[in-house]
Tab-separated table of C-alpha atoms and ligand atoms in Angstrom:
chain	number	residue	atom	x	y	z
Q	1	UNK	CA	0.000	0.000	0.000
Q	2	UNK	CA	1.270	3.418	-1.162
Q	3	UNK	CA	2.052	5.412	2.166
Q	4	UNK	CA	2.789	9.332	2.905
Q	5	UNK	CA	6.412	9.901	4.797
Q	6	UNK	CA	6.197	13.045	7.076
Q	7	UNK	CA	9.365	14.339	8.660
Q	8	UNK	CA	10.168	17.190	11.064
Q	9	UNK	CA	13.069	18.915	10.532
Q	10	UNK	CA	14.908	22.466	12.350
Q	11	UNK	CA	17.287	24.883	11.702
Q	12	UNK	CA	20.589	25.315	12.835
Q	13	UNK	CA	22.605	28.548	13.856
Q	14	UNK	CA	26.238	28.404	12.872
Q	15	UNK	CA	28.784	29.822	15.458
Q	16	UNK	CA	31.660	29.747	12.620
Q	17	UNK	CA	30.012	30.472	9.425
Q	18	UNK	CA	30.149	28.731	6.020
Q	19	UNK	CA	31.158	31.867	3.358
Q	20	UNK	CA	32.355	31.194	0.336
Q	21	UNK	CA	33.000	27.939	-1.370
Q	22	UNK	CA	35.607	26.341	-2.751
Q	23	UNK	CA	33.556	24.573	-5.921
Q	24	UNK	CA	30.482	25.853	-6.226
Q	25	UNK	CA	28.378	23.106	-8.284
Q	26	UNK	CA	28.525	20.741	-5.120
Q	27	UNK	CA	28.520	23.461	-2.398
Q	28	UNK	CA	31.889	22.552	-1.266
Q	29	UNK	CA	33.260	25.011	1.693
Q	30	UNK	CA	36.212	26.787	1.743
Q	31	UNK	CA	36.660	26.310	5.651
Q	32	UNK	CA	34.805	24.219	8.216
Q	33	UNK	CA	31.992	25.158	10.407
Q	34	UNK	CA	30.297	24.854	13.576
Q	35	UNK	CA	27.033	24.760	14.434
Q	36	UNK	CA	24.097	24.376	17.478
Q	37	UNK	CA	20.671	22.473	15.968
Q	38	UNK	CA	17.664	24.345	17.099
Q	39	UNK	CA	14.736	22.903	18.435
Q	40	UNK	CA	11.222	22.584	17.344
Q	41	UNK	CA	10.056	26.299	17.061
Q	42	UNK	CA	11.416	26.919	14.529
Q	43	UNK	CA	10.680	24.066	11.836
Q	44	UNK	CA	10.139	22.508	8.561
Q	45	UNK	CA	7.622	19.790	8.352
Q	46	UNK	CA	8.165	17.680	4.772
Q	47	UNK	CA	5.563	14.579	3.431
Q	48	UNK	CA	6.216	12.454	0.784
Q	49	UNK	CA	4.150	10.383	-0.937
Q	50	UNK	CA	5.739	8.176	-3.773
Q	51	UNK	CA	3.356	6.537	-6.376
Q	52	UNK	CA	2.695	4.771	-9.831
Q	53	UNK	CA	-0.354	6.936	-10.117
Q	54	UNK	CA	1.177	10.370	-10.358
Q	55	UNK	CA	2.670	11.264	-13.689
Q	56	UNK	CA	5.375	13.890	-12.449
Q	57	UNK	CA	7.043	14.948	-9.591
Q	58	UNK	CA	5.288	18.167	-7.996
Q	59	UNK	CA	6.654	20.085	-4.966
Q	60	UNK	CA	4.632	22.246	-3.096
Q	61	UNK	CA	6.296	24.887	-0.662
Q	62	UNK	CA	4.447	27.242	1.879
Q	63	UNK	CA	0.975	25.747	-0.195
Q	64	UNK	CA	2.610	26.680	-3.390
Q	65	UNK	CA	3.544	24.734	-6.697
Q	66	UNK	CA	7.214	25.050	-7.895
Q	67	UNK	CA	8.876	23.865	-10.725
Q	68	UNK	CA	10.863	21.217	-10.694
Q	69	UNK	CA	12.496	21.871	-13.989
Q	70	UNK	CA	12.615	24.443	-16.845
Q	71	UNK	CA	13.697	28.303	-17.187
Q	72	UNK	CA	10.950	28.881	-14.317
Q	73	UNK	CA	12.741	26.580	-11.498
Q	74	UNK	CA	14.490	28.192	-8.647
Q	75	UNK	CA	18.220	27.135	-8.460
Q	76	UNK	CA	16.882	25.088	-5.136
Q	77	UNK	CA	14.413	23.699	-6.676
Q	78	UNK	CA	16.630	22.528	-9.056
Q	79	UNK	CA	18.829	20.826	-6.686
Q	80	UNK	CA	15.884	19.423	-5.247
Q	81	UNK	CA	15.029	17.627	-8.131
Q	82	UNK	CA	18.721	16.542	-8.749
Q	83	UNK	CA	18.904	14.739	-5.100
Q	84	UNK	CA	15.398	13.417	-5.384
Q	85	UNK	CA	16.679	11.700	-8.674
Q	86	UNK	CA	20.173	10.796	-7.335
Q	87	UNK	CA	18.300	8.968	-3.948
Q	88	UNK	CA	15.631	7.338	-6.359
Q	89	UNK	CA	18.177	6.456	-8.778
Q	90	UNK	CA	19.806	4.170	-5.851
Q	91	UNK	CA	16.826	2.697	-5.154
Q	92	UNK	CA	15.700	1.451	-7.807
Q	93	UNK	CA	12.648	2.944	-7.830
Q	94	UNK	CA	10.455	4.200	-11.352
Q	95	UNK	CA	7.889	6.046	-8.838
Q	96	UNK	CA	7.311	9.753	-9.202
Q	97	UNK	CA	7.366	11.865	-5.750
Q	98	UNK	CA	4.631	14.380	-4.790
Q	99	UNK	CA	6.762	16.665	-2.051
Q	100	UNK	CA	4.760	19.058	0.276
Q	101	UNK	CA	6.663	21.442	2.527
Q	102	UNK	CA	5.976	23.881	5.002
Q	103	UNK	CA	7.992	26.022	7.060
Q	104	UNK	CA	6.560	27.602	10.299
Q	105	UNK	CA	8.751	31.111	10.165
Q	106	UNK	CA	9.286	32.711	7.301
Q	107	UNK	CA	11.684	31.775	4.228
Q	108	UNK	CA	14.344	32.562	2.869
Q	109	UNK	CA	15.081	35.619	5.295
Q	110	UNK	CA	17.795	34.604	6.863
Q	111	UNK	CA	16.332	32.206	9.503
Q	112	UNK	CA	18.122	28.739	7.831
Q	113	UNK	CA	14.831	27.710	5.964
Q	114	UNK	CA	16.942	25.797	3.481
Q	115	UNK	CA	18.852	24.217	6.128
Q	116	UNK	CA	15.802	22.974	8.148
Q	117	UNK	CA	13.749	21.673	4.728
Q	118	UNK	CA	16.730	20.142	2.877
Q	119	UNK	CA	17.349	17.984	6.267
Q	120	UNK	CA	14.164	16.842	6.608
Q	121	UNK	CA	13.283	16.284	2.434
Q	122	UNK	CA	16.678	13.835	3.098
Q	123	UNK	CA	15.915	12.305	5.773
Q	124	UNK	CA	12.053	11.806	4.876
Q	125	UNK	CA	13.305	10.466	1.506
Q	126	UNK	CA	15.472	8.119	2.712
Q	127	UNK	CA	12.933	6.424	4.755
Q	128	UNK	CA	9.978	6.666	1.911
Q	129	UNK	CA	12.470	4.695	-0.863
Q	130	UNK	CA	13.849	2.745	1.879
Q	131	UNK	CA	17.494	3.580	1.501
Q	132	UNK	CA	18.499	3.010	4.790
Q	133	UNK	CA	21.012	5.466	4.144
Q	134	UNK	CA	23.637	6.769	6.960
Q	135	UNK	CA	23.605	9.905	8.407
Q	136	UNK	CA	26.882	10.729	6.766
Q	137	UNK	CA	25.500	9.930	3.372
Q	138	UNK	CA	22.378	11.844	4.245
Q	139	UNK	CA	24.185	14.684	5.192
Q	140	UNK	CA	26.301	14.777	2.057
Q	141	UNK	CA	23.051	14.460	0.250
Q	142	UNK	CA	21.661	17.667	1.852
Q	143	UNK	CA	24.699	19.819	1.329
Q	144	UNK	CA	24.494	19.738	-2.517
Q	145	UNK	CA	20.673	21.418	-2.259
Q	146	UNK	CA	22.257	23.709	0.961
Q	147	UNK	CA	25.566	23.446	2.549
Q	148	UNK	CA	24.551	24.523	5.847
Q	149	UNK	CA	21.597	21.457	5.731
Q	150	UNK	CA	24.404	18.786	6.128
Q	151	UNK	CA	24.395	20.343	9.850
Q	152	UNK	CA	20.811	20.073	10.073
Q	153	UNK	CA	20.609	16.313	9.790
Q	154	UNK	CA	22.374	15.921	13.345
Q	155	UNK	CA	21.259	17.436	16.638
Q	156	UNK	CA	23.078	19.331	19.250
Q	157	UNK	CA	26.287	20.830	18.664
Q	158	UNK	CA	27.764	19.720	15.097
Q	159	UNK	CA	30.824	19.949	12.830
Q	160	UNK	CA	30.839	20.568	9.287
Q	161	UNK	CA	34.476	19.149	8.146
Q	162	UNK	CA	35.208	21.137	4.816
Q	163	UNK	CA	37.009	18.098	3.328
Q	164	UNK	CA	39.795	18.009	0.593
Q	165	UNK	CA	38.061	15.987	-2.115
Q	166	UNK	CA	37.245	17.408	-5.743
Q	167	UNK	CA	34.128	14.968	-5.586
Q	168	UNK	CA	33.262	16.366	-1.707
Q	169	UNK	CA	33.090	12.572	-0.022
Q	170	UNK	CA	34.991	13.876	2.922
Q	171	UNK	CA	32.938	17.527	3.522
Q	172	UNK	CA	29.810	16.411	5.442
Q	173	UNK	CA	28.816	16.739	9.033
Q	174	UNK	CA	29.054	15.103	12.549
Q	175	UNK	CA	27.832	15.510	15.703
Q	176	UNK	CA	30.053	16.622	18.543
Q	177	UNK	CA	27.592	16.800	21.461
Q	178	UNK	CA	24.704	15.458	22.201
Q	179	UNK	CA	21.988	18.470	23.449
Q	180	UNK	CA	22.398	16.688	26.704
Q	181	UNK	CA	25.666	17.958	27.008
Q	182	UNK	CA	25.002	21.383	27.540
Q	183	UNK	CA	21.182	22.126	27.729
Q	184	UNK	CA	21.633	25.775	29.369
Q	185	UNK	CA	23.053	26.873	25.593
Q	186	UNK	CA	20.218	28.411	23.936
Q	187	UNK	CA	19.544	30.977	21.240
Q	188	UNK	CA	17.398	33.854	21.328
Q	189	UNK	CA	15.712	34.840	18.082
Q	190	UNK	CA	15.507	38.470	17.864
Q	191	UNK	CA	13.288	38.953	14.859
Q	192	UNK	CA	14.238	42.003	13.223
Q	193	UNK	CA	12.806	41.739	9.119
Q	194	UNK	CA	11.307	38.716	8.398
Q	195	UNK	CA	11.214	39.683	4.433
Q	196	UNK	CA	13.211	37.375	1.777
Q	197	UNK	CA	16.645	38.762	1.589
Q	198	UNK	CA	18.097	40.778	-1.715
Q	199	UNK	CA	20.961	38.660	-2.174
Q	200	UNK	CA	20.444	34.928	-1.559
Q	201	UNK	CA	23.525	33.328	0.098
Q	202	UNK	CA	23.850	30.929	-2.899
Q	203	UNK	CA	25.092	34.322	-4.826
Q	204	UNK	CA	26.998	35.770	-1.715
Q	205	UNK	CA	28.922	32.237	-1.741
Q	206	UNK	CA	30.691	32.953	-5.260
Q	207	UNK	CA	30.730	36.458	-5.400
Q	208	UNK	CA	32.698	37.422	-1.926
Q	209	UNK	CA	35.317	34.982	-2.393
Q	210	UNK	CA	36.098	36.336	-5.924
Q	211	UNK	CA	35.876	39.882	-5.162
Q	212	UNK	CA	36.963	40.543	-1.679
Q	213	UNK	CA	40.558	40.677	-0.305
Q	214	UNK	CA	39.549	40.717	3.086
Q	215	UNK	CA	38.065	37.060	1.953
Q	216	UNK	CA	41.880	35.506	1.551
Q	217	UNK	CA	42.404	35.716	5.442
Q	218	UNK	CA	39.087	34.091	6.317
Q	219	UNK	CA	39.399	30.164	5.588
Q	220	UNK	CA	42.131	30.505	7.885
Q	221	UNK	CA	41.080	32.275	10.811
Q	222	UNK	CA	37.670	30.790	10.660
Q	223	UNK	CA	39.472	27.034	10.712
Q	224	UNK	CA	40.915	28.508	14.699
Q	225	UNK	CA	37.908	29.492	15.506
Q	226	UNK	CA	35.789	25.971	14.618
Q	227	UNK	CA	38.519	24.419	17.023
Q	228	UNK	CA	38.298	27.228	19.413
Q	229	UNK	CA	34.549	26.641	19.784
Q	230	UNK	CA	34.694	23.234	19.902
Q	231	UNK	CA	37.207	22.939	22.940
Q	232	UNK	CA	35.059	25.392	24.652
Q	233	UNK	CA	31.898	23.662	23.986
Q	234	UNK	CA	33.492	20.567	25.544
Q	235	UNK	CA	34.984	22.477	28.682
Q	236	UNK	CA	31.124	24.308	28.846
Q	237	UNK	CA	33.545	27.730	28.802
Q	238	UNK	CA	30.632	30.138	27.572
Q	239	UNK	CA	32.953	33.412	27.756
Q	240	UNK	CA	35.467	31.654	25.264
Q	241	UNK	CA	32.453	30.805	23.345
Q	242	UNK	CA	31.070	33.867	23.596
Q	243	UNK	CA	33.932	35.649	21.992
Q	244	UNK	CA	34.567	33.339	19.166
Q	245	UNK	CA	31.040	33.753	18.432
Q	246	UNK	CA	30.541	37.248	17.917
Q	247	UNK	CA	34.726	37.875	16.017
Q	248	UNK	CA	33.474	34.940	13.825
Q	249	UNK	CA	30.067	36.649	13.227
Q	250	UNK	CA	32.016	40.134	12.593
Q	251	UNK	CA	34.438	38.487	10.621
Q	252	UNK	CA	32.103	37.261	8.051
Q	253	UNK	CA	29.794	40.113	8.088
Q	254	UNK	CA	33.492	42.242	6.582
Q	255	UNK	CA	34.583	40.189	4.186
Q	256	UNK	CA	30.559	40.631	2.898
Q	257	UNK	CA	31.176	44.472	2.779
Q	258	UNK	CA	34.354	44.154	1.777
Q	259	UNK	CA	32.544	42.026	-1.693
Q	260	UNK	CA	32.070	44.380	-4.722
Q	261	UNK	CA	29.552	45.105	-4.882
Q	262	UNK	CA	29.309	45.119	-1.400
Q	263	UNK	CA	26.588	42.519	0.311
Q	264	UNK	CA	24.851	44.045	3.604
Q	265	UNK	CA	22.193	42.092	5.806
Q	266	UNK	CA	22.841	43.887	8.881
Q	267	UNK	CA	20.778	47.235	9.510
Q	268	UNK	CA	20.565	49.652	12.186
Q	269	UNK	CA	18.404	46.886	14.416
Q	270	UNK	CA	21.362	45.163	14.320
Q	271	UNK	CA	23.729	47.681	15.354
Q	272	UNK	CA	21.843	48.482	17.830
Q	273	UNK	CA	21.657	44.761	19.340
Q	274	UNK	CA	25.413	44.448	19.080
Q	275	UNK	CA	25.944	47.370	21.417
Q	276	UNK	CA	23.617	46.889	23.494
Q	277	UNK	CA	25.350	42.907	24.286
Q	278	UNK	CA	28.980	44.455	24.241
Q	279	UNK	CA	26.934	46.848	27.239
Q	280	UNK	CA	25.632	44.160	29.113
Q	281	UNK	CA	28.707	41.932	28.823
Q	282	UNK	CA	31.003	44.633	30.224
Q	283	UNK	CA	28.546	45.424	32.963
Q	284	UNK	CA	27.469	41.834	34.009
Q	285	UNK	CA	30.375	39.708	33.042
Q	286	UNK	CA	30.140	37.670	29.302
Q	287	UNK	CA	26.544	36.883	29.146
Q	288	UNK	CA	25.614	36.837	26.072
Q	289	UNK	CA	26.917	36.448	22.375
Q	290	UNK	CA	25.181	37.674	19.170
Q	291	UNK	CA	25.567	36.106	15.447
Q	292	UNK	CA	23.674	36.983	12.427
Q	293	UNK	CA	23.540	35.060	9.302
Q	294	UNK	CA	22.473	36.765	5.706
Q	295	UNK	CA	20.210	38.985	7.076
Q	296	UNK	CA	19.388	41.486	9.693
Q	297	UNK	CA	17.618	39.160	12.333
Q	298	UNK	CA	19.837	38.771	15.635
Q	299	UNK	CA	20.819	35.396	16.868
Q	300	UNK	CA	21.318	35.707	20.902
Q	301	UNK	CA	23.434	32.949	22.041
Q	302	UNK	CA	23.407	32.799	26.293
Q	303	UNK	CA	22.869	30.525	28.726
Q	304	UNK	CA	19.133	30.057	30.330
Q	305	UNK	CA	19.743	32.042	33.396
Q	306	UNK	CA	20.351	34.983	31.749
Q	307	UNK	CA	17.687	34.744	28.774
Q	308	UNK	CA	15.296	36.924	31.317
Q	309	UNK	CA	17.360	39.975	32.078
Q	310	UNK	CA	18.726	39.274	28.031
Q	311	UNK	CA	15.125	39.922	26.864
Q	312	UNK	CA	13.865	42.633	29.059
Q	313	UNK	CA	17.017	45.002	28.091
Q	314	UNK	CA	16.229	44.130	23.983
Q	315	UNK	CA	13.026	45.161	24.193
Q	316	UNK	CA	14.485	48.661	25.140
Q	317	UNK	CA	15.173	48.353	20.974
Q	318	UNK	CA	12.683	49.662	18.733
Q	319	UNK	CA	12.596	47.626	15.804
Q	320	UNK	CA	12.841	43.759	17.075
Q	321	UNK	CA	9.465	42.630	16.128
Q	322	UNK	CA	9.866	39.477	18.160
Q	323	UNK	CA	11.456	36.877	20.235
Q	324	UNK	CA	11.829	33.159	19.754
Q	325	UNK	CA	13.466	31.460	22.663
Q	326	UNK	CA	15.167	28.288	20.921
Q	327	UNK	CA	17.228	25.441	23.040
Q	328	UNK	CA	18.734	22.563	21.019
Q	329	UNK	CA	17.456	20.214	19.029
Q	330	UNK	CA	17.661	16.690	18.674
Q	331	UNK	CA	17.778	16.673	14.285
Q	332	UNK	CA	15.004	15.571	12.020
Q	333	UNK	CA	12.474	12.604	13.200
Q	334	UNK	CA	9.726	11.021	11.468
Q	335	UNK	CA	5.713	11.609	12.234
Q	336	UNK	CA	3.472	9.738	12.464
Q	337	UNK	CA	0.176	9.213	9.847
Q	338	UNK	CA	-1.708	12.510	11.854
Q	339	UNK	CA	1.102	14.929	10.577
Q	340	UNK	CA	1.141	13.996	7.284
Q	341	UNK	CA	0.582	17.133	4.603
Q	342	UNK	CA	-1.040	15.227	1.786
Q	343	UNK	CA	-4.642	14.086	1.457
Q	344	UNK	CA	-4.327	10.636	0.210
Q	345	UNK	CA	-7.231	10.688	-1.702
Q	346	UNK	CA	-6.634	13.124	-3.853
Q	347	UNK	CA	-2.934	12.566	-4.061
Q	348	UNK	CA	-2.243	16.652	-3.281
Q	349	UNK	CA	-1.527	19.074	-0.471
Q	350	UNK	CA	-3.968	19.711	2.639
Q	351	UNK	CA	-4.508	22.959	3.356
Q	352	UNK	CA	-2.977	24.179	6.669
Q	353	UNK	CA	-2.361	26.678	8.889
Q	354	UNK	CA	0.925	25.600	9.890
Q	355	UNK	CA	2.419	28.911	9.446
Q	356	UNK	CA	3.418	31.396	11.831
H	1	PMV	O1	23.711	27.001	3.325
H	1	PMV	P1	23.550	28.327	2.729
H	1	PMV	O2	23.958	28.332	1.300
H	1	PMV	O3	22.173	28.889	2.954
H	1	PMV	O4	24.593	29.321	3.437
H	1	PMV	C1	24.576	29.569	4.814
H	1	PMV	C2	25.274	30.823	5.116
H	1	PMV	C3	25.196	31.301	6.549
H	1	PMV	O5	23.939	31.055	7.119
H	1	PMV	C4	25.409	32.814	6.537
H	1	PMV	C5	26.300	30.707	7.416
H	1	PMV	C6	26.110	29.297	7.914
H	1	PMV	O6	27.127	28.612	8.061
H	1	PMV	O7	24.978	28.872	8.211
């Protein structure tokens, strides 16, 4: 009997950054990365349903059709249908895929929405053609659609190893703690603009690396850092952490100005969050860290003791139009029949109201 696959999957907020690749066609890095896995607030739930009785594949995002293929498919889209190929290829299987997928925060604005629904398409495909695939593979999988997703496959804290391969078989990712480990790390979402960004990280990837100057001391510096952050994740030494956090966020966030033309995601919001944490880590002791990734939306990293006394002096900022308190998350997991996205019946999407 046919049957829908529905998978959960999450974000993940990188503490060294991935900027700038080394071979763009299979998203290979130019330095490693770090990363904590977020938990379920922030999420992308994925169904599949594979069948003899559809006559293409069809993927449906946020309740809309894309295309697959032809002039009118997104570059991710594209690489969708490349991995949903590749995985079908391997197993065997002549069945065409009906995809829905819905993220509960918005897309594409900075918040790791590609991260969160590449991991779970993966993992939800590799159960529906019964791959049995390994994480590793999966996670190699996800990287070509979004190299930040090969994080997302694994909770907790996790390593992205850029490799040294021309085919990328050695650049995938690995847990190094379990969310057990440290449970008092959490993230503070400080929603700022929730719009889709101008320049898509895909295009920031390519461009900064070729253009900036700045960029030829990064791979370097952000290598320390990824083994910086991972001896002080082990030790639980939040000020080191801290610190390596917010040069690594900097660092990047230069070498995107320095790009010409230049890239900027961070606006005055911003700014105004990063002073106001230098502020309260001089006057308190290190208590917080912030990180942004390609766009203006702050990224809080503390411990849960402080998250009260973190908020209440934020919301002295005009311009954060939210919070979302986020602890770590365990990676993508299956759900069962009740979360599914498709009706069976008539082999398309239900319509939800998933959607923040
Ligand atoms: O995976 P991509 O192509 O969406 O790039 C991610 C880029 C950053 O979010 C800015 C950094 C990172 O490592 O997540």
């Amino acid at each position: 009997m046919e049957k829908v696959y529905t998978t959960i999957g999450t974000p993940n907020i990188a503490f060294v950054k991935y900027w700038g690749r080394r071979n763009d066609s299979k998203n290979l890095p130019a330095n490693s990365s770090i990363s904590m896995t977020l938990d379920e607030k922030l999420n992308t739930r994925t169904s599949v349903l594979l069948s003899k009785k559809l006559n293409e594949d069809r993927f449906f995002l946020n309740g809309k059709q894309e295309n697959l293929e032809g002039k009118n498919a997104s570059e991710k889209s594209r690489l969708i249908k490349a991995a949903l190929d590749s995985m079908r290829s391997a197993a065997d299987s002549k069945e065409h895929a009906l995809i829905v997928s819905e993220n509960s925060f918005p897309t594409s604005a900075g918040l790791a929405s590609s991260a969160s629904g590449a991991a779970a398409l993966i993992y939800c495909l590799n159960s529906a053609l019964d791959l049995k695939m390994d994480t590793k593979q999966q996670s190699i999988i996800a990287r070509q659609i979004s190299g930040s997703a090969c994080r997302s496959i694994f909770g907790g804290i996790v390593k992205w190893q850029k490799g040294s391969r021309n085919d990328g078989a050695d650049s995938y990712a690995e847990q190094v703690v379990a969310p057990k480990h440290w449970p008092e790390l959490i993230d503070i979402i400080a929603v700022v603009d929730s719009k889709s960004k101008k320049v898509s990280s895909s295009e920031g990837h390519t461009l900064t690396p070729r253009t900036s100057r700045l960029y030829r001391l990064r791979p370097e510096i952000a290598e320390l850092s990824v083994d910086m952050v991972e001896s002080a994740v082990k030790k639980k030494d939040f000020k080191i952490l801290a610190e390596v956090i917010i040069r690594d966020s900097n660092n990047m966030h230069a070498t995107m100005l320095d790009t010409y033309p230049p890239i900027i995601y961070l606006n005055d919001v911003s700014s105004d969050i990063i002073y106001n944490v230098h502020e309260m880590n001089v006057a308190n002791g290190i208590v917080a860290a912030y990180t942004f990734d390609a766009g203006p939306n702050a990224h809080i990293i503390t411990l849960k003791k402080s998250s009260k006394e973190i908020i209440k002096r934020m919301n002295g900022i005009k311009g954060i139009k939210e919070f979302i308190v986020s602890g770590q998350g365990d990676g993508p997991r299956m759900l069962p029949d009740s979360g599914s996205l498709i009706d069976m019946k008539r082999m398309a999407p239900m319509i939800r109201a998933q959607r923040r």
